Amino acid sequence: MTNKEFVTHAIDELCQTFPLASARVMATRLLTHFRGLSEYEYLIEPGKKIPSPELAVLEKALSELLENRPLQYVLGTAEFCGHEFKVDERVLIPRPETEQLVRIIVEDSNVMGCSDPKILDACTGSGCIALSLAAALPKAQVLACDISEDALDLAASQEIFLDEGRHQRLSNIPEWFVWDVLTEPEPSLPNMSELDVFVSNPPYICESEKDFMEDNVLLYEPGLALFVPDNDPLRFYRALGLRAAELLRLGGKGYFEINERYPNEVCALLEEQGFSEVCAHEDYHGKSRFVSFVKYFM
């Protein structure tokens, strides 16, 4: 089978489940990823024969897609903030809207004014937020925690490179640690106090919202990182706000990704906890998806 024949075959199979445009993208991504080709190389060599061992790998990957396994898990990687991260069923697939959360932090003059900001990323999952902030702020001291040891194992194995005409290994790798922010006291770590930035993308999808979600999310992505009870949708923000109050320095800032259904409720909660300059931010689709706030109390 040639490159073109495989792509045609894959599109025909995938079209039974996915729209044609999505099927074309997935088929091409499978071929270029597992054969180590650029899209340009595929286009100029469509008739190149695929060796049998590589064809077996491609057919296995195609069968996983047909079982609704997400493309990123099949490939084992996901793009985020210009970097490539390893992903599998231990962690959520990084979303484009979360890139905007990182951008809001990096572009904040308060953060940029710190020579070596101390940052904590709570509920870090794949580590995409922590590592992207470390890459964007090379002098930052970054800590990252999660309740899941499996997620932290994956996060700690990430390798990220800054492309400045040469590949330069990231120098300020985050410090990873297990922490259940809902129930456990703060770990005794050297950099855990007087934080400049407290950021989190915690679980925030209500259980009742499962009815509107795709099977590839429900069947494969970790529910521990997604869902909260319908009767307590703000449980993580309540706990995270208390942690931020304890750990941020005077003038330190917090940033949370939130459920678009509850921006007013999250903002009111943070104001009740004593934070100032509480502000909801819209994503590129006009949905209130983030909040930021400042600690001005002791």
Short mmCIF file of C-alpha atoms in Angstrom, two decimals:
data_model
loop_
_atom_site.label_atom_id
_atom_site.label_comp_id
_atom_site.label_asym_id
_atom_site.label_seq_id
_atom_site.Cartn_x
_atom_site.Cartn_y
_atom_site.Cartn_z
CA MET A 1 0.00 0.00 0.00
CA THR A 2 1.26 3.48 -0.89
CA ASN A 3 1.01 6.68 1.15
CA LYS A 4 -1.91 7.93 -0.95
CA GLU A 5 -3.69 4.58 -0.88
CA PHE A 6 -3.52 4.47 2.91
CA VAL A 7 -4.86 8.02 3.26
CA THR A 8 -7.72 7.24 0.85
CA HIS A 9 -8.48 4.00 2.70
CA ALA A 10 -8.37 5.76 6.09
CA ILE A 11 -10.67 8.57 4.92
CA ASP A 12 -13.21 6.03 3.63
CA GLU A 13 -13.20 4.25 7.00
CA LEU A 14 -13.28 7.40 9.13
CA CYS A 15 -16.09 8.98 7.10
CA GLN A 16 -18.42 6.37 8.55
CA THR A 17 -18.00 8.10 11.93
CA PHE A 18 -16.61 11.59 11.32
CA PRO A 19 -17.28 14.48 8.90
CA LEU A 20 -15.23 14.36 5.71
CA ALA A 21 -13.02 17.33 6.63
CA SER A 22 -12.15 15.78 10.01
CA ALA A 23 -11.51 12.40 8.40
CA ARG A 24 -9.04 13.94 5.94
CA VAL A 25 -7.14 15.71 8.71
CA MET A 26 -6.96 12.58 10.88
CA ALA A 27 -5.90 10.31 8.03
CA THR A 28 -3.10 12.66 6.99
CA ARG A 29 -1.97 13.15 10.61
CA LEU A 30 -1.75 9.39 11.12
CA LEU A 31 0.41 8.95 8.05
CA THR A 32 2.77 11.86 8.65
CA HIS A 33 3.13 11.16 12.38
CA PHE A 34 3.80 7.43 12.29
CA ARG A 35 5.91 7.58 9.13
CA GLY A 36 7.89 10.61 10.32
CA LEU A 37 6.95 12.66 7.25
CA SER A 38 6.12 16.30 6.81
CA GLU A 39 2.93 17.07 4.90
CA TYR A 40 5.17 18.40 2.12
CA GLU A 41 6.98 15.05 1.87
CA TYR A 42 3.65 13.24 1.69
CA LEU A 43 2.43 15.52 -1.08
CA ILE A 44 5.50 15.05 -3.25
CA GLU A 45 5.72 11.28 -2.66
CA PRO A 46 2.13 10.02 -2.58
CA GLY A 47 3.10 6.85 -4.43
CA LYS A 48 5.84 5.78 -2.02
CA LYS A 49 5.26 2.29 -0.68
CA ILE A 50 4.69 1.84 3.05
CA PRO A 51 6.84 -0.92 4.60
CA SER A 52 4.79 -3.73 6.18
CA PRO A 53 5.81 -3.00 9.82
CA GLU A 54 4.81 0.67 9.43
CA LEU A 55 1.56 -0.28 7.73
CA ALA A 56 0.67 -2.52 10.68
CA VAL A 57 1.22 0.42 13.07
CA LEU A 58 -0.94 2.66 10.90
CA GLU A 59 -3.77 0.12 10.71
CA LYS A 60 -3.71 -0.28 14.50
CA ALA A 61 -3.87 3.49 14.96
CA LEU A 62 -6.74 3.72 12.48
CA SER A 63 -8.68 1.04 14.36
CA GLU A 64 -8.25 3.02 17.60
CA LEU A 65 -9.67 6.13 15.94
CA LEU A 66 -12.63 4.08 14.72
CA GLU A 67 -13.23 3.10 18.37
CA ASN A 68 -13.50 6.83 19.20
CA ARG A 69 -10.13 7.04 20.95
CA PRO A 70 -9.07 10.70 20.66
CA LEU A 71 -6.51 11.48 17.94
CA GLN A 72 -4.10 13.01 20.48
CA TYR A 73 -4.06 9.80 22.53
CA VAL A 74 -3.54 7.73 19.39
CA LEU A 75 -0.60 9.93 18.38
CA GLY A 76 0.62 10.21 21.98
CA THR A 77 1.15 13.97 21.66
CA ALA A 78 -0.76 17.26 21.70
CA GLU A 79 0.26 20.77 20.72
CA PHE A 80 -0.04 23.50 23.34
CA CYS A 81 1.40 27.02 23.34
CA GLY A 82 3.77 26.12 20.51
CA HIS A 83 5.16 23.08 22.33
CA GLU A 84 4.53 19.37 21.94
CA PHE A 85 3.38 17.46 25.03
CA LYS A 86 3.02 13.76 25.66
CA VAL A 87 -0.56 12.76 26.44
CA ASP A 88 -2.42 9.55 27.23
CA GLU A 89 -5.43 8.48 29.25
CA ARG A 90 -3.76 9.53 32.52
CA VAL A 91 -4.33 13.22 31.70
CA LEU A 92 -6.73 15.54 29.93
CA ILE A 93 -5.91 16.58 26.40
CA PRO A 94 -4.78 20.26 26.53
CA ARG A 95 -7.41 22.57 25.04
CA PRO A 96 -6.85 25.69 22.94
CA GLU A 97 -8.80 27.85 25.41
CA THR A 98 -6.33 26.95 28.14
CA GLU A 99 -3.58 28.42 25.98
CA GLN A 100 -5.39 31.72 26.45
CA LEU A 101 -5.13 31.32 30.24
CA VAL A 102 -1.35 31.02 29.88
CA ARG A 103 -1.32 34.04 27.58
CA ILE A 104 -3.28 36.15 30.09
CA ILE A 105 -0.68 35.37 32.76
CA VAL A 106 2.35 35.94 30.56
CA GLU A 107 1.00 39.25 29.28
CA ASP A 108 0.09 40.53 32.76
CA SER A 109 2.38 43.45 33.61
CA ASN A 110 2.33 42.46 37.30
CA VAL A 111 3.84 39.07 36.43
CA MET A 112 6.27 40.45 33.87
CA GLY A 113 7.43 42.98 36.48
CA CYS A 114 8.74 40.17 38.71
CA SER A 115 12.35 39.28 37.99
CA ASP A 116 11.90 35.65 39.08
CA PRO A 117 8.20 35.01 39.79
CA LYS A 118 7.20 32.12 42.02
CA ILE A 119 4.32 30.22 40.42
CA LEU A 120 2.12 27.36 41.59
CA ASP A 121 0.00 25.42 39.09
CA ALA A 122 -2.61 23.42 41.01
CA CYS A 123 -4.36 20.45 39.33
CA THR A 124 -1.58 20.43 36.74
CA GLY A 125 -2.51 17.24 34.85
CA SER A 126 -0.17 16.93 31.86
CA GLY A 127 1.89 19.87 33.14
CA CYS A 128 1.13 21.91 30.02
CA ILE A 129 0.37 25.11 31.96
CA ALA A 130 3.36 24.79 34.31
CA LEU A 131 5.81 23.97 31.54
CA SER A 132 4.49 26.62 29.16
CA LEU A 133 4.85 29.26 31.88
CA ALA A 134 8.36 28.03 32.66
CA ALA A 135 9.24 28.29 28.97
CA ALA A 136 7.76 31.78 28.62
CA LEU A 137 9.30 33.02 31.90
CA PRO A 138 12.80 31.46 32.02
CA LYS A 139 13.62 32.91 35.46
CA ALA A 140 10.39 31.75 37.06
CA GLN A 141 10.36 29.25 39.90
CA VAL A 142 7.50 26.89 39.08
CA LEU A 143 5.77 24.34 41.27
CA ALA A 144 3.02 22.04 40.04
CA CYS A 145 0.75 19.63 41.89
CA ASP A 146 -2.00 17.14 41.24
CA ILE A 147 -3.95 14.55 43.23
CA SER A 148 -3.09 11.91 40.62
CA GLU A 149 0.34 10.30 40.88
CA ASP A 150 -0.17 8.82 37.41
CA ALA A 151 -0.71 12.31 35.97
CA LEU A 152 2.38 13.61 37.74
CA ASP A 153 4.46 10.73 36.41
CA LEU A 154 3.53 11.80 32.90
CA ALA A 155 4.02 15.51 33.65
CA ALA A 156 7.46 14.90 35.11
CA SER A 157 8.48 12.96 31.99
CA GLN A 158 7.68 15.84 29.62
CA GLU A 159 10.52 17.31 27.67
CA ILE A 160 10.07 20.77 26.28
CA PHE A 161 12.44 22.69 24.06
CA LEU A 162 12.70 26.34 23.21
CA ASP A 163 13.41 26.90 19.55
CA GLU A 164 15.72 29.88 19.16
CA GLY A 165 17.49 28.76 16.03
CA ARG A 166 18.84 25.87 18.09
CA HIS A 167 17.19 23.45 20.47
CA GLN A 168 17.73 24.56 24.04
CA ARG A 169 16.55 22.38 26.89
CA LEU A 170 14.28 24.09 29.39
CA SER A 171 16.38 25.08 32.40
CA ASN A 172 13.68 25.79 35.01
CA ILE A 173 11.84 22.46 35.12
CA PRO A 174 8.90 22.64 37.56
CA GLU A 175 8.96 20.90 40.92
CA TRP A 176 6.20 18.27 40.82
CA PHE A 177 4.37 17.04 43.93
CA VAL A 178 1.20 15.22 44.97
CA TRP A 179 -1.42 17.36 46.72
CA ASP A 180 -5.17 16.99 47.18
CA VAL A 181 -6.08 20.67 47.32
CA LEU A 182 -9.57 19.85 48.63
CA THR A 183 -8.57 18.09 51.83
CA GLU A 184 -4.85 18.01 52.56
CA PRO A 185 -2.74 20.69 54.33
CA GLU A 186 -0.11 22.51 52.28
CA PRO A 187 3.07 20.46 51.77
CA SER A 188 6.21 21.79 53.46
CA LEU A 189 8.15 22.83 50.37
CA PRO A 190 10.77 25.62 50.31
CA ASN A 191 8.99 27.73 47.65
CA MET A 192 5.38 27.21 48.76
CA SER A 193 4.91 30.60 50.44
CA GLU A 194 4.91 34.15 49.14
CA LEU A 195 3.83 33.07 45.68
CA ASP A 196 3.56 35.66 42.92
CA VAL A 197 1.12 33.58 40.85
CA PHE A 198 -1.41 30.90 41.76
CA VAL A 199 -2.98 29.30 38.68
CA SER A 200 -5.34 26.39 38.25
CA ASN A 201 -7.51 24.68 35.65
CA PRO A 202 -9.42 22.41 38.04
CA PRO A 203 -12.32 20.02 37.43
CA TYR A 204 -15.41 22.14 36.75
CA ILE A 205 -17.85 20.26 34.51
CA CYS A 206 -21.08 19.30 36.26
CA GLU A 207 -22.10 15.63 36.19
CA SER A 208 -25.35 16.58 34.43
CA GLU A 209 -23.36 18.02 31.52
CA LYS A 210 -22.22 14.53 30.54
CA ASP A 211 -25.39 14.21 28.44
CA PHE A 212 -24.03 16.86 26.06
CA MET A 213 -20.46 15.53 25.78
CA GLU A 214 -18.86 13.41 23.07
CA ASP A 215 -18.08 9.74 23.65
CA ASN A 216 -14.39 10.23 22.89
CA VAL A 217 -14.20 12.45 26.00
CA LEU A 218 -16.43 10.36 28.27
CA LEU A 219 -14.86 7.02 27.35
CA TYR A 220 -11.19 7.99 27.41
CA GLU A 221 -10.38 11.20 29.31
CA PRO A 222 -10.03 10.94 33.13
CA GLY A 223 -13.27 11.82 34.89
CA LEU A 224 -11.29 12.74 38.02
CA ALA A 225 -9.94 15.76 36.13
CA LEU A 226 -13.27 16.75 34.58
CA PHE A 227 -16.30 16.46 36.82
CA VAL A 228 -17.78 18.00 39.96
CA PRO A 229 -21.13 17.26 41.65
CA ASP A 230 -24.17 19.18 40.43
CA ASN A 231 -24.93 20.23 44.01
CA ASP A 232 -21.47 21.75 44.54
CA PRO A 233 -20.13 23.07 41.21
CA LEU A 234 -17.76 25.55 42.90
CA ARG A 235 -16.11 23.09 45.28
CA PHE A 236 -12.65 23.47 43.74
CA TYR A 237 -12.81 27.27 43.53
CA ARG A 238 -13.81 27.47 47.19
CA ALA A 239 -10.80 25.36 48.19
CA LEU A 240 -8.41 26.96 45.72
CA GLY A 241 -9.40 30.43 46.86
CA LEU A 242 -8.52 29.51 50.45
CA ARG A 243 -5.18 28.05 49.31
CA ALA A 244 -4.43 31.18 47.29
CA ALA A 245 -5.23 33.37 50.30
CA GLU A 246 -2.67 31.45 52.37
CA LEU A 247 0.08 31.12 49.77
CA LEU A 248 0.06 34.31 47.67
CA ARG A 249 2.21 37.23 48.72
CA LEU A 250 0.62 40.64 49.25
CA GLY A 251 -0.15 41.82 45.72
CA GLY A 252 0.15 38.30 44.29
CA LYS A 253 -2.32 37.24 41.57
CA GLY A 254 -4.51 34.25 40.95
CA TYR A 255 -5.87 32.93 37.66
CA PHE A 256 -8.46 30.18 37.23
CA GLU A 257 -10.10 28.55 34.25
CA ILE A 258 -13.83 28.23 34.96
CA ASN A 259 -17.09 26.76 33.74
CA GLU A 260 -18.69 29.33 31.44
CA ARG A 261 -21.98 28.79 33.32
CA TYR A 262 -20.66 30.23 36.59
CA PRO A 263 -18.51 33.36 36.07
CA ASN A 264 -20.65 35.52 38.38
CA GLU A 265 -20.73 32.88 41.08
CA VAL A 266 -16.96 32.32 41.00
CA CYS A 267 -16.27 36.05 41.08
CA ALA A 268 -18.68 36.52 44.01
CA LEU A 269 -17.02 33.66 45.88
CA LEU A 270 -13.53 35.15 45.44
CA GLU A 271 -14.75 38.57 46.55
CA GLU A 272 -16.30 36.99 49.65
CA GLN A 273 -12.90 35.42 50.38
CA GLY A 274 -11.38 38.92 50.43
CA PHE A 275 -9.72 39.18 47.03
CA SER A 276 -9.62 42.42 45.06
CA GLU A 277 -9.74 43.26 41.35
CA VAL A 278 -11.72 40.09 40.69
CA CYS A 279 -12.33 40.00 36.94
CA ALA A 280 -13.87 37.52 34.50
CA HIS A 281 -12.19 37.18 31.10
CA GLU A 282 -13.81 35.97 27.89
CA ASP A 283 -12.27 33.43 25.58
CA TYR A 284 -12.04 33.94 21.83
CA HIS A 285 -15.63 32.75 21.45
CA GLY A 286 -16.97 35.41 23.82
CA LYS A 287 -17.56 32.96 26.68
CA SER A 288 -16.52 33.87 30.23
CA ARG A 289 -13.86 31.22 30.73
CA PHE A 290 -11.30 32.67 33.15
CA VAL A 291 -11.08 34.77 36.31
CA SER A 292 -8.18 36.72 37.75
CA PHE A 293 -7.84 38.30 41.19
CA VAL A 294 -5.33 39.98 43.51
CA LYS A 295 -4.52 39.40 47.19
CA TYR A 296 -4.30 42.69 49.11
CA PHE A 297 -4.89 41.32 52.62
CA MET A 298 -2.74 39.62 55.25
#
